[in-house]
């Protein structure tokens, strides 16, 4: 009797499993799509899909909320005020489950010999299938939606001399795979290249959620000025697209800990003075110094009498650093201690680090 009872349970379990395998949900029910209007003339637009389903009246430089498409394949048409501006002319097939698609209406390049066209492309990208396994990491990428084809941009992590998140990208260039960054409050720098000249556009700050996926989008505002947008791809609401936050205060904080045998002075190669006349065995207060002002690393000059030491580092904005100065044999030795890493594992705990100066 026990064997029969177990057999019945086994058969029931298999039947339920088989039902899910035999009748999986349609792909359309497992994915989401949003529409971002970056077409020319800065007017509202409507995206039409299969069966006359519409995402209507999306203002310029804004996003719709995310919806399930009407079927596993669809058409796409873009209208402005009832006038057809763009017809995809093909059937678009959704082949991958459990992803989020972003469709962007984009104008023809401003420098095109074919002339102006408010919408000549409906470009799309989707969330990655593989996300970072660490709960402290996320994916970030960059998309250049500035129709000026003479301009390219590069996105850097932190200051302009930081790690490259995206190489110099031309108009409509898509990064299909994002760059892994730490979650939390993260700074990013954008660099513009035009006519063989590079310059820093701005420094931005973003709240990056663990295992999130984000896309920075460089666009133009209604007056033709550069405007950086940030898309939270996991957010299904219309507020997923926001103007990126510009960091106005571009400074870092450095305190000097003098463990050498004489008074020390600390400055930057650029001439910025950080501390002067700090006596042995004293800890200075935090002093501010410029950060993120150049594409080159910062160089700190540490001196005591005739002895000089240099420290090369990338100082991140609004971060606290400790510079520890030791006495060597007829020389100075300096160690710049970076900010403690902000990890979820360290939440509610103290972080202890050891600096070995010998």
Coordinates of C-alpha atoms in Angstrom, one line a residue:
X1 CA 0.0 0.0 0.0
X2 CA 2.9 2.4 0.8
X3 CA 4.4 1.8 -2.6
X4 CA 1.1 2.5 -4.4
X5 CA 0.7 5.7 -2.3
X6 CA 4.2 7.0 -3.2
X7 CA 3.6 6.1 -6.9
X8 CA 0.5 8.2 -7.0
X9 CA 2.3 11.2 -5.4
X10 CA 5.1 10.8 -8.0
X11 CA 2.7 10.6 -10.9
X12 CA 0.8 13.7 -9.7
X13 CA 4.0 15.7 -9.3
X14 CA 5.2 14.7 -12.8
X15 CA 1.9 15.7 -14.3
X16 CA 2.1 19.1 -12.8
X17 CA 5.7 19.6 -14.0
X18 CA 4.9 18.4 -17.5
X19 CA 1.9 20.9 -17.7
X20 CA 4.3 23.8 -17.2
X21 CA 6.8 22.5 -19.6
X22 CA 4.2 21.7 -22.3
X23 CA 2.3 25.0 -22.0
X24 CA 4.9 27.7 -21.2
X25 CA 3.6 31.3 -21.2
X26 CA 3.9 33.2 -24.4
X27 CA 7.1 35.2 -24.8
X28 CA 5.1 38.4 -24.9
X29 CA 3.8 37.8 -21.4
X30 CA 7.4 37.5 -20.0
X31 CA 8.9 40.7 -21.5
X32 CA 8.3 44.4 -21.3
X33 CA 9.0 47.3 -23.7
X34 CA 9.1 51.0 -23.3
X35 CA 9.2 53.9 -25.8
X36 CA 11.5 56.9 -25.5
X37 CA 10.9 59.8 -27.8
X38 CA 14.1 61.5 -28.9
X39 CA 12.9 62.4 -32.4
X40 CA 13.6 65.8 -34.0
X41 CA 11.4 68.9 -33.6
X42 CA 11.0 68.1 -29.8
X43 CA 7.3 67.1 -30.2
X44 CA 5.2 64.4 -28.7
X45 CA 5.0 61.1 -30.5
X46 CA 3.0 57.9 -30.5
X47 CA 4.3 54.3 -31.1
X48 CA 1.8 52.0 -32.7
X49 CA 2.2 48.2 -32.4
X50 CA 0.2 45.2 -33.7
X51 CA -3.6 45.2 -33.4
X52 CA -3.7 49.0 -33.3
X53 CA -2.2 49.0 -29.7
X54 CA -0.6 52.3 -29.0
X55 CA 1.8 54.0 -26.6
X56 CA 0.4 57.5 -27.0
X57 CA 1.6 61.0 -26.8
X58 CA 5.1 60.5 -25.3
X59 CA 6.7 63.9 -24.8
X60 CA 10.1 64.7 -26.1
X61 CA 13.0 63.3 -24.1
X62 CA 10.7 61.2 -21.9
X63 CA 9.8 57.6 -21.6
X64 CA 6.5 55.7 -21.5
X65 CA 5.8 53.1 -18.8
X66 CA 6.7 49.6 -19.8
X67 CA 4.0 47.3 -21.3
X68 CA 3.8 43.7 -22.5
X69 CA 3.7 43.6 -26.3
X70 CA 0.4 42.4 -27.9
X71 CA 2.1 39.3 -29.3
X72 CA 5.4 37.5 -29.7
X73 CA 5.9 39.5 -32.9
X74 CA 4.7 43.0 -33.8
X75 CA 4.9 45.9 -36.2
X76 CA 6.2 49.4 -35.3
X77 CA 5.0 52.8 -36.5
X78 CA 5.8 56.2 -35.2
X79 CA 3.3 59.0 -35.5
X80 CA 3.5 62.7 -34.7
X81 CA 0.1 64.4 -34.4
X82 CA -1.6 61.8 -36.6
X83 CA 1.1 61.9 -39.3
X84 CA 3.1 58.7 -40.0
X85 CA 6.8 59.6 -39.5
X86 CA 8.4 56.2 -39.4
X87 CA 7.3 52.7 -40.5
X88 CA 9.5 49.7 -39.5
X89 CA 8.2 47.8 -42.5
X90 CA 9.2 44.4 -41.0
X91 CA 7.8 42.1 -38.4
X92 CA 9.8 42.4 -35.2
X93 CA 10.0 39.1 -33.4
X94 CA 10.7 38.8 -29.7
X95 CA 12.8 35.7 -29.2
X96 CA 14.1 36.0 -25.7
X97 CA 12.1 35.6 -22.5
X98 CA 12.3 37.7 -19.3
X99 CA 14.0 40.8 -20.7
X100 CA 13.1 44.5 -20.9
X101 CA 13.3 46.3 -24.2
X102 CA 13.8 50.0 -24.8
X103 CA 12.8 51.5 -28.2
X104 CA 14.0 54.9 -29.1
X105 CA 12.8 57.2 -31.9
X106 CA 15.8 59.0 -33.3
X107 CA 16.3 61.7 -36.0
X108 CA 18.5 61.5 -39.0
X109 CA 22.0 62.8 -38.4
X110 CA 22.3 66.6 -38.5
X111 CA 25.1 66.4 -41.0
X112 CA 23.5 63.9 -43.3
X113 CA 23.6 64.8 -47.1
X114 CA 20.0 63.4 -47.3
X115 CA 18.7 66.3 -45.3
X116 CA 16.7 66.5 -42.1
X117 CA 14.2 63.8 -41.0
X118 CA 12.6 63.9 -37.5
X119 CA 12.5 60.1 -37.2
X120 CA 14.5 57.9 -39.4
X121 CA 15.4 55.2 -36.9
X122 CA 13.6 53.1 -34.2
X123 CA 16.6 51.7 -32.4
X124 CA 16.3 49.3 -29.5
X125 CA 18.4 47.6 -26.8
X126 CA 17.4 45.2 -24.0
X127 CA 18.5 44.2 -20.5
X128 CA 21.3 41.7 -20.2
X129 CA 20.7 38.0 -19.7
X130 CA 23.5 37.7 -17.2
X131 CA 23.7 40.1 -14.3
X132 CA 26.6 40.4 -11.8
X133 CA 26.4 37.7 -9.2
X134 CA 27.7 40.0 -6.4
X135 CA 25.0 42.0 -4.6
X136 CA 27.3 44.9 -4.6
X137 CA 27.6 45.3 -8.3
X138 CA 25.4 46.5 -11.2
X139 CA 25.7 47.1 -15.0
X140 CA 26.1 50.5 -16.6
X141 CA 26.3 51.4 -20.3
X142 CA 26.2 54.5 -22.5
X143 CA 24.3 55.5 -25.6
X144 CA 25.0 58.5 -27.8
X145 CA 21.7 60.0 -29.0
X146 CA 23.2 63.4 -30.0
X147 CA 22.5 63.6 -33.8
X148 CA 25.7 65.6 -34.4
X149 CA 27.8 63.1 -36.2
X150 CA 31.0 65.1 -35.6
X151 CA 30.8 64.5 -31.9
X152 CA 31.7 61.3 -29.9
X153 CA 31.6 60.7 -26.2
X154 CA 33.4 58.5 -23.7
X155 CA 31.9 57.7 -20.2
X156 CA 34.4 57.2 -17.4
X157 CA 33.9 55.8 -13.9
X158 CA 34.5 58.6 -11.3
X159 CA 36.8 61.3 -12.6
X160 CA 37.8 61.8 -16.2
X161 CA 41.0 59.8 -15.5
X162 CA 39.0 56.9 -14.1
X163 CA 38.1 53.5 -15.7
X164 CA 36.5 53.6 -19.1
X165 CA 32.8 52.6 -18.9
X166 CA 32.3 53.3 -22.6
X167 CA 34.8 54.1 -25.4
X168 CA 34.3 57.1 -27.6
X169 CA 30.9 56.4 -29.2
X170 CA 29.4 57.9 -32.3
X171 CA 25.7 58.7 -32.8
X172 CA 23.5 55.7 -32.5
X173 CA 26.3 53.5 -31.2
X174 CA 24.9 50.9 -28.8
X175 CA 26.8 49.0 -26.1
X176 CA 24.9 45.7 -25.9
X177 CA 26.9 44.6 -22.8
X178 CA 27.2 46.9 -19.8
X179 CA 30.2 47.5 -17.6
X180 CA 30.2 46.2 -14.1
X181 CA 30.4 48.9 -11.4
X182 CA 29.9 49.0 -7.7
X183 CA 26.5 49.9 -6.4
X184 CA 25.8 52.9 -4.2
X185 CA 26.3 56.6 -4.9
X186 CA 28.6 56.5 -8.0
X187 CA 30.2 59.3 -9.9
X188 CA 30.7 59.3 -13.7
X189 CA 32.5 61.7 -16.1
X190 CA 31.6 62.4 -19.7
X191 CA 34.3 63.4 -22.2
X192 CA 33.5 64.9 -25.6
X193 CA 35.7 64.6 -28.7
X194 CA 35.1 66.9 -31.6
X195 CA 37.5 67.9 -34.4
X196 CA 40.4 66.1 -32.7
X197 CA 39.8 68.1 -29.5
X198 CA 38.7 66.5 -26.2
X199 CA 37.1 68.3 -23.2
X200 CA 35.2 67.3 -20.1
X201 CA 31.4 67.8 -20.5
X202 CA 30.3 67.2 -16.9
X203 CA 30.6 65.1 -13.8
X204 CA 27.4 63.1 -12.8
X205 CA 26.2 61.3 -9.7
X206 CA 23.9 58.3 -9.8
X207 CA 22.3 56.1 -7.2
X208 CA 23.1 52.6 -8.5
X209 CA 21.0 49.8 -7.0
X210 CA 22.6 46.3 -6.4
X211 CA 22.2 44.1 -9.5
X212 CA 20.6 47.0 -11.4
X213 CA 21.0 47.8 -15.1
X214 CA 21.4 51.4 -16.2
X215 CA 22.0 53.3 -19.4
X216 CA 23.3 56.9 -19.7
X217 CA 21.9 58.6 -22.7
X218 CA 23.4 61.8 -24.1
X219 CA 20.7 63.7 -26.0
X220 CA 19.8 67.3 -26.9
X221 CA 17.2 69.4 -25.1
X222 CA 14.5 71.3 -27.0
X223 CA 17.0 74.2 -27.6
X224 CA 19.7 71.9 -29.0
X225 CA 21.9 71.9 -25.8
X226 CA 23.5 68.7 -24.5
X227 CA 21.4 66.9 -21.9
X228 CA 22.4 63.7 -20.1
X229 CA 19.6 61.3 -19.2
X230 CA 19.8 58.2 -17.0
X231 CA 17.6 55.2 -17.6
X232 CA 16.9 52.7 -14.9
X233 CA 16.1 49.7 -17.0
X234 CA 14.6 47.6 -14.2
X235 CA 12.0 50.3 -13.4
X236 CA 8.8 49.7 -15.4
X237 CA 7.3 53.1 -14.7
X238 CA 7.5 56.2 -16.8
X239 CA 9.9 57.8 -14.3
X240 CA 12.6 55.3 -15.2
X241 CA 14.1 58.0 -17.4
X242 CA 15.4 61.0 -15.5
X243 CA 17.9 63.8 -16.2
X244 CA 21.2 62.8 -14.7
X245 CA 22.4 64.6 -11.6
X246 CA 25.3 67.0 -12.2
X247 CA 27.9 67.2 -9.5
X248 CA 28.7 70.8 -8.9
X249 CA 31.2 70.5 -6.0
X250 CA 34.3 68.9 -7.4
X251 CA 36.6 68.4 -4.5
X252 CA 38.0 65.6 -2.3
X253 CA 39.0 65.7 1.4
X254 CA 42.5 64.7 2.5
X255 CA 43.9 64.6 6.0
X256 CA 47.6 64.1 6.7
X257 CA 48.9 61.8 9.4
X258 CA 52.6 62.7 10.1
X259 CA 54.5 59.7 11.5
X260 CA 57.9 61.1 10.2
X261 CA 60.7 62.8 12.1
X262 CA 60.0 66.3 10.9
X263 CA 57.4 68.8 9.9
X264 CA 55.7 68.0 6.6
X265 CA 54.1 70.0 3.8
X266 CA 51.6 68.5 1.4
X267 CA 50.5 70.1 -1.9
X268 CA 49.6 69.1 -5.4
X269 CA 51.7 69.4 -8.5
X270 CA 49.1 71.9 -9.8
X271 CA 50.0 74.2 -6.9
X272 CA 47.0 73.5 -4.6
X273 CA 48.2 73.5 -1.0
X274 CA 46.7 70.8 1.3
X275 CA 48.7 71.2 4.6
X276 CA 51.8 73.0 5.8
X277 CA 54.0 72.8 8.9
X278 CA 52.4 69.7 10.3
X279 CA 54.4 68.5 13.3
X280 CA 55.5 64.9 13.9
X281 CA 53.0 62.6 15.5
X282 CA 50.1 64.9 14.6
X283 CA 46.9 64.2 12.6
X284 CA 45.6 67.0 10.5
X285 CA 42.0 67.9 9.9
X286 CA 40.4 67.1 6.6
X287 CA 41.3 69.7 4.0
X288 CA 39.6 70.1 0.6
X289 CA 41.4 69.9 -2.7
X290 CA 40.2 70.0 -6.3
X291 CA 39.2 66.7 -7.8
X292 CA 38.1 65.6 -11.3
X293 CA 39.6 68.6 -13.0
X294 CA 41.8 66.7 -15.5
X295 CA 42.1 63.5 -17.5
X296 CA 45.5 62.9 -15.9
X297 CA 46.0 61.4 -12.4
X298 CA 46.6 63.8 -9.5
X299 CA 50.1 64.1 -8.1
X300 CA 50.7 64.9 -4.4
X301 CA 54.0 66.5 -3.4
X302 CA 55.1 65.6 0.2
X303 CA 58.1 67.4 1.6
X304 CA 60.0 67.6 4.9
X305 CA 63.2 69.7 4.8
X306 CA 65.1 68.6 1.7
X307 CA 63.3 65.3 1.4
X308 CA 60.5 65.0 -1.2
X309 CA 58.1 62.2 -2.0
X310 CA 55.4 62.1 -4.7
X311 CA 52.1 60.1 -4.7
X312 CA 50.1 59.6 -7.9
X313 CA 46.4 58.8 -7.5
X314 CA 42.9 59.5 -8.9
X315 CA 41.0 61.5 -6.3
X316 CA 37.3 61.0 -6.4
X317 CA 34.9 63.8 -5.6
X318 CA 33.4 64.1 -2.1
X319 CA 35.5 61.2 -0.8
X320 CA 37.8 61.2 2.3
X321 CA 41.4 60.1 2.0
X322 CA 44.2 59.8 4.6
X323 CA 47.8 60.5 3.6
X324 CA 50.2 58.7 6.0
X325 CA 53.8 60.0 6.0
X326 CA 56.7 57.9 7.4
X327 CA 60.4 58.5 7.7
X328 CA 62.7 56.2 5.8
X329 CA 66.5 56.2 5.6
X330 CA 67.2 59.7 4.4
X331 CA 63.8 59.8 2.6
X332 CA 60.1 60.1 3.0
X333 CA 57.6 57.4 2.4
X334 CA 54.0 58.3 1.8
X335 CA 50.9 56.1 1.6
X336 CA 47.5 57.5 0.4
X337 CA 44.8 55.4 2.0
X338 CA 41.6 55.5 -0.2
X339 CA 38.1 55.5 1.2
X340 CA 36.9 52.3 2.7
X341 CA 34.8 50.2 0.2
X342 CA 31.1 50.5 0.8
X343 CA 29.8 46.9 0.6
X344 CA 26.6 45.3 1.8
X345 CA 28.6 42.7 3.7
X346 CA 30.2 45.5 5.8
X347 CA 26.8 47.0 6.8
X348 CA 26.5 47.5 10.5
X349 CA 30.2 46.6 11.0
X350 CA 33.4 48.5 11.5
X351 CA 36.2 48.4 8.9
X352 CA 39.8 48.1 10.1
X353 CA 42.7 48.6 7.7
X354 CA 46.4 48.3 8.4
X355 CA 49.0 50.5 6.7
X356 CA 52.5 49.1 6.6
X357 CA 55.0 51.9 6.3
X358 CA 58.3 50.1 6.7

